[in-house]
Amino acid sequence: MQKRVSLDEIQLARAFAIIAVLVVHSSSSGVTSIPTDSLLFPVYNFLNIAGKLGTPTFILLSSFVLFYNYYPKKTGAQLIKNFYIKRLKYILIPYFVFSCMYFVLKWYFYYDYPSIGFAIEKFLYLFALGKAHPHLYFVFISVQLYLMFPFFMLLFKKFAFLRKHSWWIGIALQWLWVYLNKEYFHITLKGSISFSYFSFYFVGAFLGMYYDTIREKMKDSFFRFKMLAFIFFTYGALVILYTGYMYLVRIGVYQDVSKHLPLVVNQYLGEFAWATHALFAGLSLFVLAHWANKRFSYNTKATFMEIGATSFGIYLIHPLFLMVMRKMVEGGSPIVYNGWQLFTFIAVSLISWAVVRLTQKTLQNNYWIIFGKLPPVPRFKKEMRTKTETTFSS
């Protein structure tokens, strides 16, 4: 079967997702540093919490691209072999490189390990859990999902029921894991375990397998109105719930509020607010990307397409520059401090993008060792409809 055309909409959605990641990480110091009674604290809280949609959206998009590209193909040993070779080359090797880099930097600046042997053991432990730096858990989760992908694809091809109902099966499996972990397993590093993201993975799989069918249905105005109203209304309600819940927790009020709530609500409210908010945020960005693909001007679209094309590299490198920027200005007057937070977001975003593209240009055929697979820098012509693939594509 001929290779399917990559979709501009996916690159746009990746761009929106990486911007959300940068907003969350840039606002994290403000949330922890400024007083909770400050007028700007609710703003920082909103940006920091509402923006926690980037990583789940990347998982949803990654799953979508995998099933969109691979599901129509005939599954065989060679296809699976090529799939794993590409993931090893473009995902695991950059993950190893950045795990080493962040571990060595933090070792130099923050830690004093007693011996080289101890440091190596510590690194291997952190590398195995995606913990060499906090943001690397996303790559660690992605590797777990890649390992399971051929198994799920074969299951979906063989059993129509699993395929047609995959979206709610994924949600059910994720919440089964949440319940079992809370009641029996008590694993504290659940954020590094792929089961915690099955709803995003399976919804992405469903969209990938039925994408052409869904697009046809969306041409019906009544069906489109129902779906979009449901997605955006639910997302709006969940944004209010999640940001409000975290605001009450951070200002120390939720403990008093929780006394009036049922036990089951207190046990699962935080998990429910995050998981459902992130899922509908991912769906909203998926829809928004389709709207943007039709409505953005050429220059605007070209800019976001470039951000999406380099999003994996930006994701890997940006914490390094964030660490540097935060060391430069750690306090000061409200105008200076808050202005620096905004400047940090802009500077880190631009520098990260520039380093990714400069590395590609400088190393040429070997840049993938650091940043995985990147499309070439597009030549922006008005007639051209840019088609790009990134490290998450097949």
mmCIF file of C-alpha atoms in Angstrom:
data_model
loop_
_atom_site.group_PDB
_atom_site.id
_atom_site.type_symbol
_atom_site.label_atom_id
_atom_site.label_comp_id
_atom_site.label_asym_id
_atom_site.label_seq_id
_atom_site.Cartn_x
_atom_site.Cartn_y
_atom_site.Cartn_z
ATOM 1 C CA MET A 1 0.000 0.000 0.000
ATOM 2 C CA GLN A 2 1.251 3.490 -0.833
ATOM 3 C CA LYS A 3 2.479 5.547 2.108
ATOM 4 C CA ARG A 4 -0.182 7.866 3.426
ATOM 5 C CA VAL A 5 0.313 11.604 3.110
ATOM 6 C CA SER A 6 1.322 13.286 6.341
ATOM 7 C CA LEU A 7 -1.128 15.866 7.617
ATOM 8 C CA ASP A 8 -0.452 19.556 8.134
ATOM 9 C CA GLU A 9 -3.020 19.467 10.938
ATOM 10 C CA ILE A 10 -0.772 17.220 13.024
ATOM 11 C CA GLN A 11 2.161 19.591 12.759
ATOM 12 C CA LEU A 12 -0.080 22.471 13.822
ATOM 13 C CA ALA A 13 -1.373 20.474 16.793
ATOM 14 C CA ARG A 14 2.218 19.662 17.802
ATOM 15 C CA ALA A 15 3.017 23.365 17.662
ATOM 16 C CA PHE A 16 0.129 24.188 20.001
ATOM 17 C CA ALA A 17 1.197 21.379 22.331
ATOM 18 C CA ILE A 18 4.855 22.444 22.597
ATOM 19 C CA ILE A 19 3.792 26.025 23.266
ATOM 20 C CA ALA A 20 1.666 24.718 26.144
ATOM 21 C CA VAL A 21 4.677 22.794 27.487
ATOM 22 C CA LEU A 22 6.810 25.940 27.358
ATOM 23 C CA VAL A 23 4.103 27.942 29.143
ATOM 24 C CA VAL A 24 3.860 25.372 31.943
ATOM 25 C CA HIS A 25 7.590 25.115 32.468
ATOM 26 C CA SER A 26 8.139 28.856 32.241
ATOM 27 C CA SER A 27 5.394 29.606 34.775
ATOM 28 C CA SER A 28 6.425 26.928 37.286
ATOM 29 C CA SER A 29 8.898 29.143 39.159
ATOM 30 C CA GLY A 30 6.283 31.899 39.467
ATOM 31 C CA VAL A 31 3.790 29.485 41.034
ATOM 32 C CA THR A 32 6.317 28.412 43.668
ATOM 33 C CA SER A 33 7.949 31.803 44.264
ATOM 34 C CA ILE A 34 5.318 34.508 44.434
ATOM 35 C CA PRO A 35 2.989 34.761 47.479
ATOM 36 C CA THR A 36 -0.378 33.059 47.127
ATOM 37 C CA ASP A 37 -2.126 36.320 48.083
ATOM 38 C CA SER A 38 -0.523 38.143 45.166
ATOM 39 C CA LEU A 39 -2.870 39.439 42.471
ATOM 40 C CA LEU A 40 -0.808 37.597 39.863
ATOM 41 C CA PHE A 41 -0.829 34.226 41.616
ATOM 42 C CA PRO A 42 -4.198 33.187 40.080
ATOM 43 C CA VAL A 43 -2.756 34.071 36.656
ATOM 44 C CA TYR A 44 0.341 31.943 37.207
ATOM 45 C CA ASN A 45 -1.796 29.146 38.586
ATOM 46 C CA PHE A 46 -4.096 29.219 35.566
ATOM 47 C CA LEU A 47 -1.241 29.199 33.036
ATOM 48 C CA ASN A 48 0.619 26.487 34.917
ATOM 49 C CA ILE A 49 -2.405 24.188 35.310
ATOM 50 C CA ALA A 50 -4.447 24.864 32.163
ATOM 51 C CA GLY A 51 -1.268 24.401 30.160
ATOM 52 C CA LYS A 52 -0.723 20.863 31.417
ATOM 53 C CA LEU A 53 -1.995 19.428 28.174
ATOM 54 C CA GLY A 54 1.189 19.317 26.145
ATOM 55 C CA THR A 55 2.596 15.907 27.028
ATOM 56 C CA PRO A 56 -0.778 14.062 26.919
ATOM 57 C CA THR A 57 -1.501 15.734 23.584
ATOM 58 C CA PHE A 58 1.845 14.556 22.212
ATOM 59 C CA ILE A 59 0.949 11.014 23.283
ATOM 60 C CA LEU A 60 -2.456 11.272 21.610
ATOM 61 C CA LEU A 61 -0.892 12.672 18.423
ATOM 62 C CA SER A 62 1.866 10.092 18.418
ATOM 63 C CA SER A 63 -0.683 7.292 18.703
ATOM 64 C CA PHE A 64 -2.805 8.888 15.991
ATOM 65 C CA VAL A 65 0.122 9.077 13.561
ATOM 66 C CA LEU A 66 1.182 5.486 14.264
ATOM 67 C CA PHE A 67 -2.249 4.019 13.631
ATOM 68 C CA TYR A 68 -3.030 6.401 10.772
ATOM 69 C CA ASN A 69 0.155 5.332 8.971
ATOM 70 C CA TYR A 70 0.494 1.683 9.939
ATOM 71 C CA TYR A 71 -3.033 0.336 10.379
ATOM 72 C CA PRO A 72 -3.880 0.241 6.633
ATOM 73 C CA LYS A 73 -0.649 -1.634 5.886
ATOM 74 C CA LYS A 74 -0.215 -5.371 5.870
ATOM 75 C CA THR A 75 1.351 -6.358 9.179
ATOM 76 C CA GLY A 76 4.429 -8.549 8.880
ATOM 77 C CA ALA A 77 7.783 -9.216 10.492
ATOM 78 C CA GLN A 78 9.602 -6.766 8.216
ATOM 79 C CA LEU A 79 7.158 -3.943 8.970
ATOM 80 C CA ILE A 80 7.522 -4.460 12.723
ATOM 81 C CA LYS A 81 11.306 -4.743 12.426
ATOM 82 C CA ASN A 82 11.544 -1.446 10.525
ATOM 83 C CA PHE A 83 9.230 0.179 13.061
ATOM 84 C CA TYR A 84 11.483 -0.751 15.981
ATOM 85 C CA ILE A 85 14.675 0.212 14.136
ATOM 86 C CA LYS A 86 13.314 3.703 13.504
ATOM 87 C CA ARG A 87 12.241 4.132 17.142
ATOM 88 C CA LEU A 88 15.629 2.953 18.405
ATOM 89 C CA LYS A 89 17.422 5.319 16.069
ATOM 90 C CA TYR A 90 15.287 8.433 16.362
ATOM 91 C CA ILE A 91 13.892 8.164 19.904
ATOM 92 C CA LEU A 92 16.064 6.026 22.184
ATOM 93 C CA ILE A 93 19.422 7.439 21.089
ATOM 94 C CA PRO A 94 18.414 11.121 21.584
ATOM 95 C CA TYR A 95 16.817 10.078 24.894
ATOM 96 C CA PHE A 96 20.116 8.553 26.000
ATOM 97 C CA VAL A 97 22.101 11.608 24.880
ATOM 98 C CA PHE A 98 19.914 14.063 26.770
ATOM 99 C CA SER A 99 19.681 11.826 29.822
ATOM 100 C CA CYS A 100 23.486 11.870 29.968
ATOM 101 C CA MET A 101 23.657 15.621 29.436
ATOM 102 C CA TYR A 102 21.162 16.547 32.148
ATOM 103 C CA PHE A 103 22.615 14.020 34.593
ATOM 104 C CA VAL A 104 26.166 15.367 34.160
ATOM 105 C CA LEU A 105 25.035 19.001 34.450
ATOM 106 C CA LYS A 106 23.099 18.365 37.651
ATOM 107 C CA TRP A 107 25.962 16.266 38.982
ATOM 108 C CA TYR A 108 28.342 19.180 38.399
ATOM 109 C CA PHE A 109 26.117 21.929 39.800
ATOM 110 C CA TYR A 110 24.028 20.262 42.495
ATOM 111 C CA TYR A 111 25.296 16.835 43.603
ATOM 112 C CA ASP A 112 28.474 15.357 44.997
ATOM 113 C CA TYR A 113 28.433 11.619 44.354
ATOM 114 C CA PRO A 114 31.035 9.645 46.362
ATOM 115 C CA SER A 115 32.472 7.789 43.347
ATOM 116 C CA ILE A 116 32.254 7.321 39.595
ATOM 117 C CA GLY A 117 30.781 3.866 40.135
ATOM 118 C CA PHE A 118 28.032 5.275 42.340
ATOM 119 C CA ALA A 119 27.285 7.983 39.767
ATOM 120 C CA ILE A 120 27.010 5.403 36.980
ATOM 121 C CA GLU A 121 24.616 3.266 39.042
ATOM 122 C CA LYS A 122 22.558 6.374 39.826
ATOM 123 C CA PHE A 123 22.442 7.349 36.159
ATOM 124 C CA LEU A 124 21.358 3.895 35.023
ATOM 125 C CA TYR A 125 18.585 3.917 37.622
ATOM 126 C CA LEU A 126 17.337 7.348 36.524
ATOM 127 C CA PHE A 127 17.716 6.469 32.842
ATOM 128 C CA ALA A 128 15.621 3.328 33.315
ATOM 129 C CA LEU A 129 12.795 5.390 34.841
ATOM 130 C CA GLY A 130 12.958 8.468 32.620
ATOM 131 C CA LYS A 131 14.089 10.561 35.584
ATOM 132 C CA ALA A 132 17.466 11.958 34.517
ATOM 133 C CA HIS A 133 15.489 15.210 34.197
ATOM 134 C CA PRO A 134 11.769 15.605 34.978
ATOM 135 C CA HIS A 135 10.590 16.263 31.425
ATOM 136 C CA LEU A 136 12.227 13.115 30.025
ATOM 137 C CA TYR A 137 9.439 10.972 31.465
ATOM 138 C CA PHE A 138 7.522 11.699 28.261
ATOM 139 C CA VAL A 139 10.125 9.938 26.118
ATOM 140 C CA PHE A 140 10.233 7.069 28.611
ATOM 141 C CA ILE A 141 6.448 6.675 28.362
ATOM 142 C CA SER A 142 6.591 6.893 24.570
ATOM 143 C CA VAL A 143 9.111 4.042 24.474
ATOM 144 C CA GLN A 144 6.731 1.892 26.536
ATOM 145 C CA LEU A 145 3.884 2.640 24.152
ATOM 146 C CA TYR A 146 6.051 1.932 21.114
ATOM 147 C CA LEU A 147 6.879 -1.489 22.563
ATOM 148 C CA MET A 148 3.155 -2.240 22.867
ATOM 149 C CA PHE A 149 2.108 -0.746 19.535
ATOM 150 C CA PRO A 150 2.474 -3.853 17.294
ATOM 151 C CA PHE A 151 0.591 -5.927 19.866
ATOM 152 C CA PHE A 152 -2.336 -3.484 19.988
ATOM 153 C CA MET A 153 -2.369 -3.072 16.216
ATOM 154 C CA LEU A 154 -2.669 -6.834 15.746
ATOM 155 C CA LEU A 155 -5.449 -6.988 18.341
ATOM 156 C CA PHE A 156 -7.390 -4.170 16.674
ATOM 157 C CA LYS A 157 -7.028 -5.783 13.269
ATOM 158 C CA LYS A 158 -8.237 -9.145 14.529
ATOM 159 C CA PHE A 159 -11.135 -8.051 16.760
ATOM 160 C CA ALA A 160 -13.609 -5.522 15.362
ATOM 161 C CA PHE A 161 -15.171 -4.956 18.783
ATOM 162 C CA LEU A 162 -11.870 -3.822 20.285
ATOM 163 C CA ARG A 163 -11.228 -1.595 17.286
ATOM 164 C CA LYS A 164 -14.644 0.102 17.279
ATOM 165 C CA HIS A 165 -14.725 0.604 21.042
ATOM 166 C CA SER A 166 -11.041 1.349 21.565
ATOM 167 C CA TRP A 167 -11.668 4.927 22.737
ATOM 168 C CA TRP A 168 -13.669 3.972 25.838
ATOM 169 C CA ILE A 169 -11.693 0.787 26.448
ATOM 170 C CA GLY A 170 -8.575 2.920 26.843
ATOM 171 C CA ILE A 171 -10.327 5.203 29.321
ATOM 172 C CA ALA A 172 -11.582 2.180 31.275
ATOM 173 C CA LEU A 173 -8.135 0.564 31.366
ATOM 174 C CA GLN A 174 -6.525 3.780 32.577
ATOM 175 C CA TRP A 175 -9.014 4.154 35.415
ATOM 176 C CA LEU A 176 -8.712 0.483 36.314
ATOM 177 C CA TRP A 177 -4.980 1.087 36.698
ATOM 178 C CA VAL A 178 -5.611 4.224 38.795
ATOM 179 C CA TYR A 179 -7.916 2.287 41.126
ATOM 180 C CA LEU A 180 -5.648 -0.752 41.462
ATOM 181 C CA ASN A 181 -2.598 1.395 42.089
ATOM 182 C CA LYS A 182 -4.334 3.461 44.749
ATOM 183 C CA GLU A 183 -5.825 0.446 46.513
ATOM 184 C CA TYR A 184 -3.165 -2.241 46.060
ATOM 185 C CA PHE A 185 0.065 -1.389 44.230
ATOM 186 C CA HIS A 186 0.890 2.037 45.747
ATOM 187 C CA ILE A 187 3.461 2.830 43.042
ATOM 188 C CA THR A 188 4.592 6.415 43.600
ATOM 189 C CA LEU A 189 6.164 6.847 40.150
ATOM 190 C CA LYS A 190 2.861 6.229 38.361
ATOM 191 C CA GLY A 191 3.487 9.229 36.117
ATOM 192 C CA SER A 192 6.298 7.266 34.467
ATOM 193 C CA ILE A 193 4.101 4.252 33.711
ATOM 194 C CA SER A 194 2.281 4.045 30.385
ATOM 195 C CA PHE A 195 -0.959 2.742 31.940
ATOM 196 C CA SER A 196 -1.513 6.258 33.295
ATOM 197 C CA TYR A 197 -1.888 7.500 29.703
ATOM 198 C CA PHE A 198 -3.966 4.761 28.088
ATOM 199 C CA SER A 199 -6.940 7.067 27.487
ATOM 200 C CA PHE A 200 -4.792 9.366 25.314
ATOM 201 C CA TYR A 201 -3.157 6.426 23.582
ATOM 202 C CA PHE A 202 -6.369 4.590 22.746
ATOM 203 C CA VAL A 203 -8.308 7.699 21.728
ATOM 204 C CA GLY A 204 -5.419 8.572 19.415
ATOM 205 C CA ALA A 205 -5.526 5.031 18.024
ATOM 206 C CA PHE A 206 -9.276 5.295 17.407
ATOM 207 C CA LEU A 207 -8.856 8.597 15.576
ATOM 208 C CA GLY A 208 -6.016 7.170 13.502
ATOM 209 C CA MET A 209 -7.915 4.063 12.440
ATOM 210 C CA TYR A 210 -11.174 5.877 11.663
ATOM 211 C CA TYR A 211 -9.818 9.259 10.587
ATOM 212 C CA ASP A 212 -11.181 9.158 7.026
ATOM 213 C CA THR A 213 -14.605 8.018 8.279
ATOM 214 C CA ILE A 214 -14.712 10.735 10.923
ATOM 215 C CA ARG A 215 -13.767 13.416 8.404
ATOM 216 C CA GLU A 216 -16.650 12.332 6.196
ATOM 217 C CA LYS A 217 -19.085 12.456 9.106
ATOM 218 C CA MET A 218 -17.849 15.900 10.103
ATOM 219 C CA LYS A 219 -19.063 17.223 6.760
ATOM 220 C CA ASP A 220 -22.602 16.878 8.123
ATOM 221 C CA SER A 221 -23.289 20.215 9.846
ATOM 222 C CA PHE A 222 -25.532 18.791 12.563
ATOM 223 C CA PHE A 223 -23.097 16.021 13.474
ATOM 224 C CA ARG A 224 -20.218 18.522 13.443
ATOM 225 C CA PHE A 225 -22.102 20.920 15.716
ATOM 226 C CA LYS A 226 -22.910 18.172 18.220
ATOM 227 C CA MET A 227 -19.334 16.899 18.373
ATOM 228 C CA LEU A 228 -17.668 20.297 18.607
ATOM 229 C CA ALA A 229 -20.135 21.590 21.188
ATOM 230 C CA PHE A 230 -19.575 18.496 23.325
ATOM 231 C CA ILE A 231 -15.771 18.669 23.080
ATOM 232 C CA PHE A 232 -15.362 22.392 23.714
ATOM 233 C CA PHE A 233 -18.065 22.708 26.363
ATOM 234 C CA THR A 234 -16.642 19.760 28.294
ATOM 235 C CA TYR A 235 -13.120 21.095 27.944
ATOM 236 C CA GLY A 236 -14.194 24.525 29.228
ATOM 237 C CA ALA A 237 -15.906 23.002 32.261
ATOM 238 C CA LEU A 238 -12.879 20.833 33.035
ATOM 239 C CA VAL A 239 -10.465 23.759 32.757
ATOM 240 C CA ILE A 240 -12.485 25.549 35.423
ATOM 241 C CA LEU A 241 -12.593 22.420 37.583
ATOM 242 C CA TYR A 242 -8.885 21.616 37.322
ATOM 243 C CA THR A 243 -7.503 25.132 37.709
ATOM 244 C CA GLY A 244 -9.964 25.843 40.533
ATOM 245 C CA TYR A 245 -9.086 22.624 42.342
ATOM 246 C CA MET A 246 -5.342 23.301 42.134
ATOM 247 C CA TYR A 247 -5.815 26.919 43.195
ATOM 248 C CA LEU A 248 -7.626 25.810 46.349
ATOM 249 C CA VAL A 249 -4.905 23.237 47.035
ATOM 250 C CA ARG A 250 -2.091 25.741 46.567
ATOM 251 C CA ILE A 251 -3.599 28.431 48.790
ATOM 252 C CA GLY A 252 -4.327 25.829 51.482
ATOM 253 C CA VAL A 253 -8.115 26.041 51.383
ATOM 254 C CA TYR A 254 -8.978 22.708 49.798
ATOM 255 C CA GLN A 255 -8.379 20.811 53.019
ATOM 256 C CA ASP A 256 -11.301 22.634 54.615
ATOM 257 C CA VAL A 257 -13.468 22.207 51.520
ATOM 258 C CA SER A 258 -12.679 18.480 51.326
ATOM 259 C CA LYS A 259 -14.312 17.865 54.705
ATOM 260 C CA HIS A 260 -17.696 18.436 53.068
ATOM 261 C CA LEU A 261 -17.066 16.111 50.098
ATOM 262 C CA PRO A 262 -17.570 12.342 49.829
ATOM 263 C CA LEU A 263 -14.486 10.213 50.415
ATOM 264 C CA VAL A 264 -14.406 8.881 46.855
ATOM 265 C CA VAL A 265 -14.390 12.447 45.502
ATOM 266 C CA ASN A 266 -11.431 13.390 47.675
ATOM 267 C CA GLN A 267 -9.560 10.267 46.634
ATOM 268 C CA TYR A 268 -9.933 10.702 42.902
ATOM 269 C CA LEU A 269 -10.773 14.368 42.214
ATOM 270 C CA GLY A 270 -7.204 15.397 41.426
ATOM 271 C CA GLU A 271 -6.631 12.472 39.082
ATOM 272 C CA PHE A 272 -10.024 12.940 37.415
ATOM 273 C CA ALA A 273 -9.511 16.671 36.913
ATOM 274 C CA TRP A 274 -6.085 16.204 35.336
ATOM 275 C CA ALA A 275 -6.868 13.161 33.179
ATOM 276 C CA THR A 276 -10.176 14.322 31.731
ATOM 277 C CA HIS A 277 -8.994 17.908 31.295
ATOM 278 C CA ALA A 278 -5.915 16.715 29.398
ATOM 279 C CA LEU A 279 -7.908 14.315 27.229
ATOM 280 C CA PHE A 280 -10.442 16.937 26.128
ATOM 281 C CA ALA A 281 -7.643 19.485 25.753
ATOM 282 C CA GLY A 282 -5.932 17.124 23.322
ATOM 283 C CA LEU A 283 -9.154 16.654 21.379
ATOM 284 C CA SER A 284 -9.705 20.409 21.364
ATOM 285 C CA LEU A 285 -6.216 21.030 19.976
ATOM 286 C CA PHE A 286 -6.811 18.335 17.372
ATOM 287 C CA VAL A 287 -9.958 20.140 16.240
ATOM 288 C CA LEU A 288 -8.325 23.570 16.507
ATOM 289 C CA ALA A 289 -5.478 22.385 14.274
ATOM 290 C CA HIS A 290 -7.981 21.459 11.548
ATOM 291 C CA TRP A 291 -9.592 24.885 11.851
ATOM 292 C CA ALA A 292 -6.189 26.603 11.771
ATOM 293 C CA ASN A 293 -5.153 24.647 8.688
ATOM 294 C CA LYS A 294 -8.016 26.243 6.784
ATOM 295 C CA ARG A 295 -8.121 29.687 8.378
ATOM 296 C CA PHE A 296 -4.534 30.713 9.157
ATOM 297 C CA SER A 297 -2.820 33.035 6.717
ATOM 298 C CA TYR A 298 0.083 31.530 4.837
ATOM 299 C CA ASN A 299 2.773 33.181 6.988
ATOM 300 C CA THR A 300 1.037 32.296 10.242
ATOM 301 C CA LYS A 301 0.590 28.708 9.200
ATOM 302 C CA ALA A 302 4.191 28.451 8.015
ATOM 303 C CA THR A 303 5.394 29.702 11.409
ATOM 304 C CA PHE A 304 3.349 27.180 13.365
ATOM 305 C CA MET A 305 4.295 24.390 10.956
ATOM 306 C CA GLU A 306 7.946 25.109 11.670
ATOM 307 C CA ILE A 307 7.322 25.053 15.425
ATOM 308 C CA GLY A 308 5.552 21.727 15.077
ATOM 309 C CA ALA A 309 8.319 20.292 12.901
ATOM 310 C CA THR A 310 10.965 21.069 15.540
ATOM 311 C CA SER A 311 8.774 20.368 18.581
ATOM 312 C CA PHE A 312 10.556 17.176 19.665
ATOM 313 C CA GLY A 313 13.935 18.877 19.645
ATOM 314 C CA ILE A 314 12.548 21.917 21.433
ATOM 315 C CA TYR A 315 11.029 19.612 24.040
ATOM 316 C CA LEU A 316 14.357 17.925 24.697
ATOM 317 C CA ILE A 317 16.596 21.012 24.885
ATOM 318 C CA HIS A 318 14.449 23.784 26.408
ATOM 319 C CA PRO A 319 14.933 22.896 30.124
ATOM 320 C CA LEU A 320 18.666 23.561 29.714
ATOM 321 C CA PHE A 321 18.079 27.165 28.708
ATOM 322 C CA LEU A 322 15.331 27.514 31.286
ATOM 323 C CA MET A 323 17.814 26.578 34.016
ATOM 324 C CA VAL A 324 20.253 29.229 32.770
ATOM 325 C CA MET A 325 17.636 31.980 32.490
ATOM 326 C CA ARG A 326 16.336 31.351 35.993
ATOM 327 C CA LYS A 327 19.819 31.673 37.458
ATOM 328 C CA MET A 328 20.255 35.086 35.850
ATOM 329 C CA VAL A 329 17.298 36.749 37.633
ATOM 330 C CA GLU A 330 15.974 34.998 40.734
ATOM 331 C CA GLY A 331 14.140 37.892 42.368
ATOM 332 C CA GLY A 332 13.619 41.647 42.315
ATOM 333 C CA SER A 333 10.666 44.008 42.135
ATOM 334 C CA PRO A 334 7.351 42.644 40.853
ATOM 335 C CA ILE A 335 7.842 44.398 37.506
ATOM 336 C CA VAL A 336 11.350 43.015 37.082
ATOM 337 C CA TYR A 337 10.506 39.495 38.250
ATOM 338 C CA ASN A 338 7.279 39.088 36.285
ATOM 339 C CA GLY A 339 8.733 40.765 33.223
ATOM 340 C CA TRP A 340 11.631 38.335 33.371
ATOM 341 C CA GLN A 341 9.229 35.386 33.439
ATOM 342 C CA LEU A 342 7.631 36.577 30.203
ATOM 343 C CA PHE A 343 11.012 37.295 28.642
ATOM 344 C CA THR A 344 12.223 33.852 29.711
ATOM 345 C CA PHE A 345 9.322 32.158 27.928
ATOM 346 C CA ILE A 346 10.037 34.037 24.695
ATOM 347 C CA ALA A 347 13.826 33.681 24.871
ATOM 348 C CA VAL A 348 13.815 29.978 25.762
ATOM 349 C CA SER A 349 11.365 29.250 22.943
ATOM 350 C CA LEU A 350 13.411 31.081 20.305
ATOM 351 C CA ILE A 351 16.812 29.840 21.474
ATOM 352 C CA SER A 352 15.620 26.238 21.655
ATOM 353 C CA TRP A 353 14.249 26.396 18.125
ATOM 354 C CA ALA A 354 17.423 28.058 16.819
ATOM 355 C CA VAL A 355 19.678 25.434 18.428
ATOM 356 C CA VAL A 356 17.645 22.592 16.928
ATOM 357 C CA ARG A 357 17.853 23.975 13.398
ATOM 358 C CA LEU A 358 21.485 25.083 13.785
ATOM 359 C CA THR A 359 22.429 21.591 14.950
ATOM 360 C CA GLN A 360 20.679 20.116 11.925
ATOM 361 C CA LYS A 361 22.504 22.482 9.587
ATOM 362 C CA THR A 362 25.891 21.977 11.248
ATOM 363 C CA LEU A 363 25.877 18.213 11.719
ATOM 364 C CA GLN A 364 23.828 17.525 8.582
ATOM 365 C CA ASN A 365 23.579 13.728 8.320
ATOM 366 C CA ASN A 366 24.385 13.099 11.998
ATOM 367 C CA TYR A 367 22.084 15.584 13.759
ATOM 368 C CA TRP A 368 19.544 12.799 14.451
ATOM 369 C CA ILE A 369 21.810 11.468 17.208
ATOM 370 C CA ILE A 370 20.839 14.534 19.240
ATOM 371 C CA PHE A 371 17.380 15.571 18.053
ATOM 372 C CA GLY A 372 15.989 12.564 16.201
ATOM 373 C CA LYS A 373 14.393 12.883 12.785
ATOM 374 C CA LEU A 374 13.737 16.398 11.490
ATOM 375 C CA PRO A 375 12.252 17.582 8.212
ATOM 376 C CA PRO A 376 14.344 20.006 6.153
ATOM 377 C CA VAL A 377 13.851 23.705 6.657
ATOM 378 C CA PRO A 378 10.869 24.456 4.409
ATOM 379 C CA ARG A 379 11.096 26.931 1.587
ATOM 380 C CA PHE A 380 8.154 29.184 2.165
ATOM 381 C CA LYS A 381 6.359 29.811 -1.099
ATOM 382 C CA LYS A 382 2.770 30.870 -1.309
ATOM 383 C CA GLU A 383 1.747 28.054 -3.606
ATOM 384 C CA MET A 384 3.428 25.415 -1.519
ATOM 385 C CA ARG A 385 1.459 23.290 0.880
ATOM 386 C CA THR A 386 4.125 22.220 3.337
ATOM 387 C CA LYS A 387 4.111 18.531 4.128
ATOM 388 C CA THR A 388 6.424 17.517 6.907
ATOM 389 C CA GLU A 389 7.076 14.576 9.128
ATOM 390 C CA THR A 390 8.742 14.608 12.517
ATOM 391 C CA THR A 391 10.236 12.133 14.878
ATOM 392 C CA PHE A 392 6.773 10.847 15.822
ATOM 393 C CA SER A 393 5.935 9.946 12.205
ATOM 394 C CA SER A 394 6.590 6.570 10.686
#
